[in-house]
mmCIF file of C-alpha atoms in Angstrom:
data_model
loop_
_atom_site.group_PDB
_atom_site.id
_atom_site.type_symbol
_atom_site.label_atom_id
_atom_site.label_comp_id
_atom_site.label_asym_id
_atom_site.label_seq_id
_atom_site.Cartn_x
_atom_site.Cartn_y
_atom_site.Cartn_z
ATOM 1 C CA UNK A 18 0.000 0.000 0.000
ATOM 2 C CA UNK A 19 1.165 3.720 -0.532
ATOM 3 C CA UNK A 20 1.344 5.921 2.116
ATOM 4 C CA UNK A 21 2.481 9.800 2.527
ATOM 5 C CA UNK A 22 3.225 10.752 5.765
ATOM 6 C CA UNK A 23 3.347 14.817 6.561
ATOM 7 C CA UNK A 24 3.790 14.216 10.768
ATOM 8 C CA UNK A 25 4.324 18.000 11.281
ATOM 9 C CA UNK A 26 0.641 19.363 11.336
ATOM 10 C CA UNK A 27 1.586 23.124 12.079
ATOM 11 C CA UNK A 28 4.878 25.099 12.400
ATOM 12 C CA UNK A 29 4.861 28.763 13.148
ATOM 13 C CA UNK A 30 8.269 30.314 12.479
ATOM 14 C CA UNK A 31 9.404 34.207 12.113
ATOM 15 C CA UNK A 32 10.443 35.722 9.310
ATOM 16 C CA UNK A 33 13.835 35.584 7.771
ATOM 17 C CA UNK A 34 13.835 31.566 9.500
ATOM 18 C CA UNK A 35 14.484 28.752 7.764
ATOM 19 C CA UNK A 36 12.015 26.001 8.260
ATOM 20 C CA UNK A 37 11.898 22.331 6.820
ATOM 21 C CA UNK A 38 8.598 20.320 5.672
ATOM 22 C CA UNK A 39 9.230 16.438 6.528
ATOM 23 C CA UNK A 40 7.512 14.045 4.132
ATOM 24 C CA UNK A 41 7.765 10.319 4.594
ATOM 25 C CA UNK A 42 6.212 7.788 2.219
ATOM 26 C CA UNK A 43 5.858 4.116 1.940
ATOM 27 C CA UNK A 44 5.669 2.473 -1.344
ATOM 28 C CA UNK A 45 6.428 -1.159 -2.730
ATOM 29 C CA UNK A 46 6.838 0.435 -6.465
ATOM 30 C CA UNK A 47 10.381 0.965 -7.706
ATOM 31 C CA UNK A 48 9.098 3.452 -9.816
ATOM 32 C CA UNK A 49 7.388 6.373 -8.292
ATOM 33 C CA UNK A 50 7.148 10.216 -8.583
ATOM 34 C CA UNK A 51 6.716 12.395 -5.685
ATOM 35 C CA UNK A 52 5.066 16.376 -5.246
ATOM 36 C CA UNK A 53 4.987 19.011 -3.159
ATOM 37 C CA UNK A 54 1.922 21.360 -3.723
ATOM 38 C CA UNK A 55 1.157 24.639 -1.702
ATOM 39 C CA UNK A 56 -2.042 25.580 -0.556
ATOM 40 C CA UNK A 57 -2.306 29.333 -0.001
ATOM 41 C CA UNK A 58 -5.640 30.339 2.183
ATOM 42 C CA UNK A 59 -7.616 30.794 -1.655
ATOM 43 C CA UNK A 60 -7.644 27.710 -1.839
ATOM 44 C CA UNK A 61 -6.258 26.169 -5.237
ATOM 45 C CA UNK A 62 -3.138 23.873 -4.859
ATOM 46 C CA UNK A 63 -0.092 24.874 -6.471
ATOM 47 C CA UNK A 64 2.787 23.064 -7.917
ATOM 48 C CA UNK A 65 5.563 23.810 -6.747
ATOM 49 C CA UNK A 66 8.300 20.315 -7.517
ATOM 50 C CA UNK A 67 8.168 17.028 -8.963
ATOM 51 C CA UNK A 68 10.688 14.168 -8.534
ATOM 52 C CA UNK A 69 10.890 10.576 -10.276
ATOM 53 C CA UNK A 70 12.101 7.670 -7.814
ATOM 54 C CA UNK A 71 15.542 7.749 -10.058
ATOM 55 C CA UNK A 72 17.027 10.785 -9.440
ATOM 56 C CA UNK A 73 18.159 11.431 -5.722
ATOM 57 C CA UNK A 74 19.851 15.115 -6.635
ATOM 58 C CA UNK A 75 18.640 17.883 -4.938
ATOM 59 C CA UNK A 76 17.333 20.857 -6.199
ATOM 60 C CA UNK A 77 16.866 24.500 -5.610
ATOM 61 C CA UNK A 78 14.654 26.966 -7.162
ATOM 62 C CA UNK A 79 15.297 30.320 -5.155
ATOM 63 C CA UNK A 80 14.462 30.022 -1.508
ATOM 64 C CA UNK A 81 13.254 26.471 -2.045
ATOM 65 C CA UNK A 82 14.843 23.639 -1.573
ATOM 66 C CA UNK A 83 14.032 19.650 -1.340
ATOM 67 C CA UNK A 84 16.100 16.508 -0.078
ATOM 68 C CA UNK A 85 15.104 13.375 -1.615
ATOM 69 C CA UNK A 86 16.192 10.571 0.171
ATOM 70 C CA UNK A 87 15.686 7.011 -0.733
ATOM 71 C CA UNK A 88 17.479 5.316 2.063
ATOM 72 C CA UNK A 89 14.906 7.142 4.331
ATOM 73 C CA UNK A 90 12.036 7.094 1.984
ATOM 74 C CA UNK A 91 12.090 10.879 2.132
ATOM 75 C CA UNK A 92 11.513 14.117 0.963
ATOM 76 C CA UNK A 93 11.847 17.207 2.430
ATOM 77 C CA UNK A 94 11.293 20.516 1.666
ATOM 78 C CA UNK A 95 13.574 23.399 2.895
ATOM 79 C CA UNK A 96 12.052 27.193 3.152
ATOM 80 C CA UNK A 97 14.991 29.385 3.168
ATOM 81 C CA UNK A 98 15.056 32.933 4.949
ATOM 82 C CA UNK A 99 10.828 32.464 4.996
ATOM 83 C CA UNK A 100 8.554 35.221 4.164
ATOM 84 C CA UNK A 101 4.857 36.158 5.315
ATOM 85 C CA UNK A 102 3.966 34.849 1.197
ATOM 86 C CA UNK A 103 5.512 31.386 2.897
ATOM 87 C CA UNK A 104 2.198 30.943 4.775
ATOM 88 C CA UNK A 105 -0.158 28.325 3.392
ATOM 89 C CA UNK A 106 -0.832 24.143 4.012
ATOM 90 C CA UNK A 107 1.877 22.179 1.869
ATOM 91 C CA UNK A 108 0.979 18.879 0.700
ATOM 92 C CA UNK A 109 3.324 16.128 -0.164
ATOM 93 C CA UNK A 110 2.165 13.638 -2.069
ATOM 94 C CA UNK A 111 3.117 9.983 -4.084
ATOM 95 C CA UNK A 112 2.258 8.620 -7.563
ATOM 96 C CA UNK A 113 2.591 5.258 -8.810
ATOM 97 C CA UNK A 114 4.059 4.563 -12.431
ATOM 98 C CA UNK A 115 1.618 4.649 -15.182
ATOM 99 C CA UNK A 116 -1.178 6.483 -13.359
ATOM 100 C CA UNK A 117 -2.003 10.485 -12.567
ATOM 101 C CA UNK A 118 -3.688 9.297 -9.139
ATOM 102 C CA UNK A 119 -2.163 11.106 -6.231
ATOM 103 C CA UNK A 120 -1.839 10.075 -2.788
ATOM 104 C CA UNK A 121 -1.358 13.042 -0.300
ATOM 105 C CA UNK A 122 -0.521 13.030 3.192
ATOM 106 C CA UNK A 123 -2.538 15.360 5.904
ATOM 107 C CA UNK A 124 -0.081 18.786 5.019
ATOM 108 C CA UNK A 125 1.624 20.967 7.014
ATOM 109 C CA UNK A 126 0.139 24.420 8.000
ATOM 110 C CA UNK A 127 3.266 27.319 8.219
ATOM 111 C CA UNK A 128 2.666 30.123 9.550
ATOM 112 C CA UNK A 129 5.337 33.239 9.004
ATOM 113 C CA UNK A 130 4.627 36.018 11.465
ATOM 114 C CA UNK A 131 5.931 39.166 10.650
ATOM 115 C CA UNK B 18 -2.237 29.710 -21.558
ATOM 116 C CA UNK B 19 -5.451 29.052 -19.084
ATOM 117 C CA UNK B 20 -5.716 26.849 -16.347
ATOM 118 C CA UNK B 21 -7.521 24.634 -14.894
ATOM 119 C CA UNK B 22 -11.211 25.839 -14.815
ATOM 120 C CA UNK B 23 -13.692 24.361 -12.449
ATOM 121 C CA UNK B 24 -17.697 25.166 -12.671
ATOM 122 C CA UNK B 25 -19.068 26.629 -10.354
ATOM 123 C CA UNK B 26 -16.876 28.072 -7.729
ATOM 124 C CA UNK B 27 -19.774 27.419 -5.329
ATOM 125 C CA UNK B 28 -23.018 25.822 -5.119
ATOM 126 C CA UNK B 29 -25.323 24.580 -2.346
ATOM 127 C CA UNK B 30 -27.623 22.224 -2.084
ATOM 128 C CA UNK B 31 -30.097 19.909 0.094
ATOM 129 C CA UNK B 32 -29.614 16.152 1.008
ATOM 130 C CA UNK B 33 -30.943 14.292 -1.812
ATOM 131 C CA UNK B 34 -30.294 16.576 -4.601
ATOM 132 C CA UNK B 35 -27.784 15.311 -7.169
ATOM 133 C CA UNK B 36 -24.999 17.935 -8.260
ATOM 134 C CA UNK B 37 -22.795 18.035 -11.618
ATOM 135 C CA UNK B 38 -19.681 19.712 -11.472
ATOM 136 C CA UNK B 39 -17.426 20.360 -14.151
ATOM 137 C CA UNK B 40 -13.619 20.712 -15.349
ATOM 138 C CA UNK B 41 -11.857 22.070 -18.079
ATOM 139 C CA UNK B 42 -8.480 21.169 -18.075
ATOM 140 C CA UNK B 43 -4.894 23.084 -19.156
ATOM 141 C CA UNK B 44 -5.121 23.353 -23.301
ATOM 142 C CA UNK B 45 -3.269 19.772 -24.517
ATOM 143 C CA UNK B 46 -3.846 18.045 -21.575
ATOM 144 C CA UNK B 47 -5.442 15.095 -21.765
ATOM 145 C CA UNK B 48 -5.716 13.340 -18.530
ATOM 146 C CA UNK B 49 -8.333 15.183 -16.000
ATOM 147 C CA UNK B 50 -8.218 13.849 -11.989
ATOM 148 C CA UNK B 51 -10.637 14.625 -9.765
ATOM 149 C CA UNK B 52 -10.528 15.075 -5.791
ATOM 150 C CA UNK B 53 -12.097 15.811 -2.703
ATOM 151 C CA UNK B 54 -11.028 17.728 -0.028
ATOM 152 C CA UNK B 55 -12.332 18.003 3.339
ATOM 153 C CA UNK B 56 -10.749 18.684 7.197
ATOM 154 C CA UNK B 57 -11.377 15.008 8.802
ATOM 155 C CA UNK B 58 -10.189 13.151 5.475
ATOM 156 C CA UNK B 59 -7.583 15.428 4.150
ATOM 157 C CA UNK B 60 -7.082 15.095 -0.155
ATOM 158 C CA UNK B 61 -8.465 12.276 -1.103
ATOM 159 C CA UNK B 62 -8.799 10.511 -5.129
ATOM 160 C CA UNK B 63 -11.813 10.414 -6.969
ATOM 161 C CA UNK B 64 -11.110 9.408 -10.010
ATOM 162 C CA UNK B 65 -8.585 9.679 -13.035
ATOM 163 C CA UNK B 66 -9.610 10.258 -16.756
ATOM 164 C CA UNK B 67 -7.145 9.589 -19.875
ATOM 165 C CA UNK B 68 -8.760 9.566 -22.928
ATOM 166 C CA UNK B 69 -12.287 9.909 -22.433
ATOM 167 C CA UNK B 70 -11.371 6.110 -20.324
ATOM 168 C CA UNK B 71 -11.692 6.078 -16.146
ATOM 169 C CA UNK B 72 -8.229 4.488 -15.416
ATOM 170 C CA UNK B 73 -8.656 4.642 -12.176
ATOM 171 C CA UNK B 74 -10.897 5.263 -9.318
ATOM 172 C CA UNK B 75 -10.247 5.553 -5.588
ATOM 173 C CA UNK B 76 -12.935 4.921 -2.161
ATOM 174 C CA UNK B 77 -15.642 6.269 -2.847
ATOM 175 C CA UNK B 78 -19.306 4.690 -2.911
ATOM 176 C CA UNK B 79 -21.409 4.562 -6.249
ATOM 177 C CA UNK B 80 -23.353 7.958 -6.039
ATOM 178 C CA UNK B 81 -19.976 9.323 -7.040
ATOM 179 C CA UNK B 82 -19.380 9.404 -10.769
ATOM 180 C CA UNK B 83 -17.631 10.898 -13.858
ATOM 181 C CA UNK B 84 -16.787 11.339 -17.269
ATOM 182 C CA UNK B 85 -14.750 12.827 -19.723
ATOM 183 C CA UNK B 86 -15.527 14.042 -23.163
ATOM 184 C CA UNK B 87 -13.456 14.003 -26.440
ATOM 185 C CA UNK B 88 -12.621 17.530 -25.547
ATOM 186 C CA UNK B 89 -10.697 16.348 -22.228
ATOM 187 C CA UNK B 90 -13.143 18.160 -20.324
ATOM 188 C CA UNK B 91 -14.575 16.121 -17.436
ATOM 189 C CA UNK B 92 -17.834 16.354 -15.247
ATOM 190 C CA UNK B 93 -18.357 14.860 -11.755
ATOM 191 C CA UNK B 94 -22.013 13.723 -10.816
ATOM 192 C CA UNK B 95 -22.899 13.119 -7.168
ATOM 193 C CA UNK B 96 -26.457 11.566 -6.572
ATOM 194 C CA UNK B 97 -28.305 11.196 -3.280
ATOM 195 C CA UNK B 98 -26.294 13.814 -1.823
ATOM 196 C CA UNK B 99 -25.364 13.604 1.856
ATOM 197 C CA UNK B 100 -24.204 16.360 4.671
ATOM 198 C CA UNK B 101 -20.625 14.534 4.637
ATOM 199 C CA UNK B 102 -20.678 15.574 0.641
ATOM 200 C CA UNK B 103 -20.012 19.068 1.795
ATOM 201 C CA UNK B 104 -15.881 19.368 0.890
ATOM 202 C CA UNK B 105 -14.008 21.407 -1.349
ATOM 203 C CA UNK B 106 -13.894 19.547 -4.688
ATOM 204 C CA UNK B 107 -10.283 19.840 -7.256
ATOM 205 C CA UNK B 108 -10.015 18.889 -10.313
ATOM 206 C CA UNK B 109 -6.231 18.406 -11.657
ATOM 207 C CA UNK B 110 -4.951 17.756 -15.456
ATOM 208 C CA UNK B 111 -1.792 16.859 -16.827
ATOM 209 C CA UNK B 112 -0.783 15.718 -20.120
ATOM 210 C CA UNK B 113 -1.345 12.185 -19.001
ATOM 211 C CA UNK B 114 1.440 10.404 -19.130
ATOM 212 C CA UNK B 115 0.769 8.360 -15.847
ATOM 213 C CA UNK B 116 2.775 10.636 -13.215
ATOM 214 C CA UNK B 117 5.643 11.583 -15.221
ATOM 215 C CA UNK B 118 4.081 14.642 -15.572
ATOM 216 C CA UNK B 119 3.150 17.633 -13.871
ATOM 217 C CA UNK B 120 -0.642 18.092 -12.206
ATOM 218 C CA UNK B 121 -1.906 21.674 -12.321
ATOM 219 C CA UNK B 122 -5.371 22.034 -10.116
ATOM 220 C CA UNK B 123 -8.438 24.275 -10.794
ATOM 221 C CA UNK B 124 -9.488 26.649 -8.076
ATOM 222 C CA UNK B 125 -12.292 24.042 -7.277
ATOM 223 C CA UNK B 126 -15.911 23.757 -6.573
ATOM 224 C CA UNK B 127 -16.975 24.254 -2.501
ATOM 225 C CA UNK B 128 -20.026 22.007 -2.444
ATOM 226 C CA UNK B 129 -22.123 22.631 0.734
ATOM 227 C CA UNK B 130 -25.005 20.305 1.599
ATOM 228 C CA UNK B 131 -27.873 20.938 4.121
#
């Protein structure tokens, strides 16, 4: 079975922090992909990364940045030097191969106070 | 290029009513994925069209169903509808090639039912 697990359900940090966003998931598929969405208080979920189960590098894109680990069954996402915009529920979530269906774990709710 | 457009932002209804709602998905896109989201049960899968073809279809009882047309836009049809019906509903599409590619999701429809 395929499970996403988000076990932070709120963090409130200050701006200019850094905070990290731990995801856990459980799959018996060798090949998977794996998402972070944000969900700002409007409402519609946003993409911000997808990863495919082959490729362990990290990447950045600005003040964002995720650690995919397979050894850990892993991936976390890193908010550098956060900002107010930062706050929103973040969703991990876990695809199989060969099918759009996404599993999502519960989120994480940041809050950046000013 | 547009989004992901959902129809209607917001609608409320009465136990027992049915409801349609309805997607259009990202120009190109073929696969449409539908969701609901509510604060007990977190994101959870509908279904997943490719193709005009359900490929796959997650936990939910038979009052739920879809379709897609030959346009890629999809409708969701909920019969007999019940106060635990009340969620916000998303609608994601993605070129469809089973996970390899990105998911971009509509603003969705808030359903209430009293």
């Amino acid at each position: 079975a395929q499970k996403v697990t988000q076990a932070q359900t709120e963090i409130s940090v200050v701006e200019k922090e850094d905070v990290t966003l731990d995801c856990v998931y459980e799959t018996r598929d060798t090949t998977y992909y794996l998402f972070w969405y944000k969900q700002p208080p409007s409402g519609e979920l946003v993409f911000l990364i997808r990863r495919n189960s082959f490729d362990e590098q990290n990447e950045i894109s600005g003040r964002y940045s995720w650690n995919f680990q397979k050894s850990t069954s892993s991936f976390n996402f890193t908010i550098t030097a956060s900002q107010v915009v930062d706050s929103a529920v973040y969703f991990c979530a876990l695809s199989a191969y060969n099918t759009d269906k996404l599993i999502f774990g519960t989120g994480t709710r940041l809050q950046v106070f000013p | 290029k547009a989004g992901v457009t959902q129809t209607p932002r917001y609608l409320i209804k009465t136990r027992g009513q049915q409801v349609t709602l309805s997607c259009s998905p990202i120009s190109g896109h073929r696969s449409v994925s539908w969701y609901q989201q509510t604060p007990g049960q977190g994101l959870q899968f509908l279904f997943e069209y490719f193709s005009e073809t359900q490929r796959n279809k997650g936990n939910f009882p038979g009052r739920f169903s879809g379709r897609q047309f030959s346009n890629s836009r999809s409708e969701m049809n909920v019969s007999t509808l019940e106060l635990g019906d009340s969620a916000l509903y998303l609608c994601a599409s993605s070129l469809g090639s089973g996970g390899r590619d990105e998911q971009f999701f509509g603003p969705g429809t808030r359903l209430t039912v009293l």
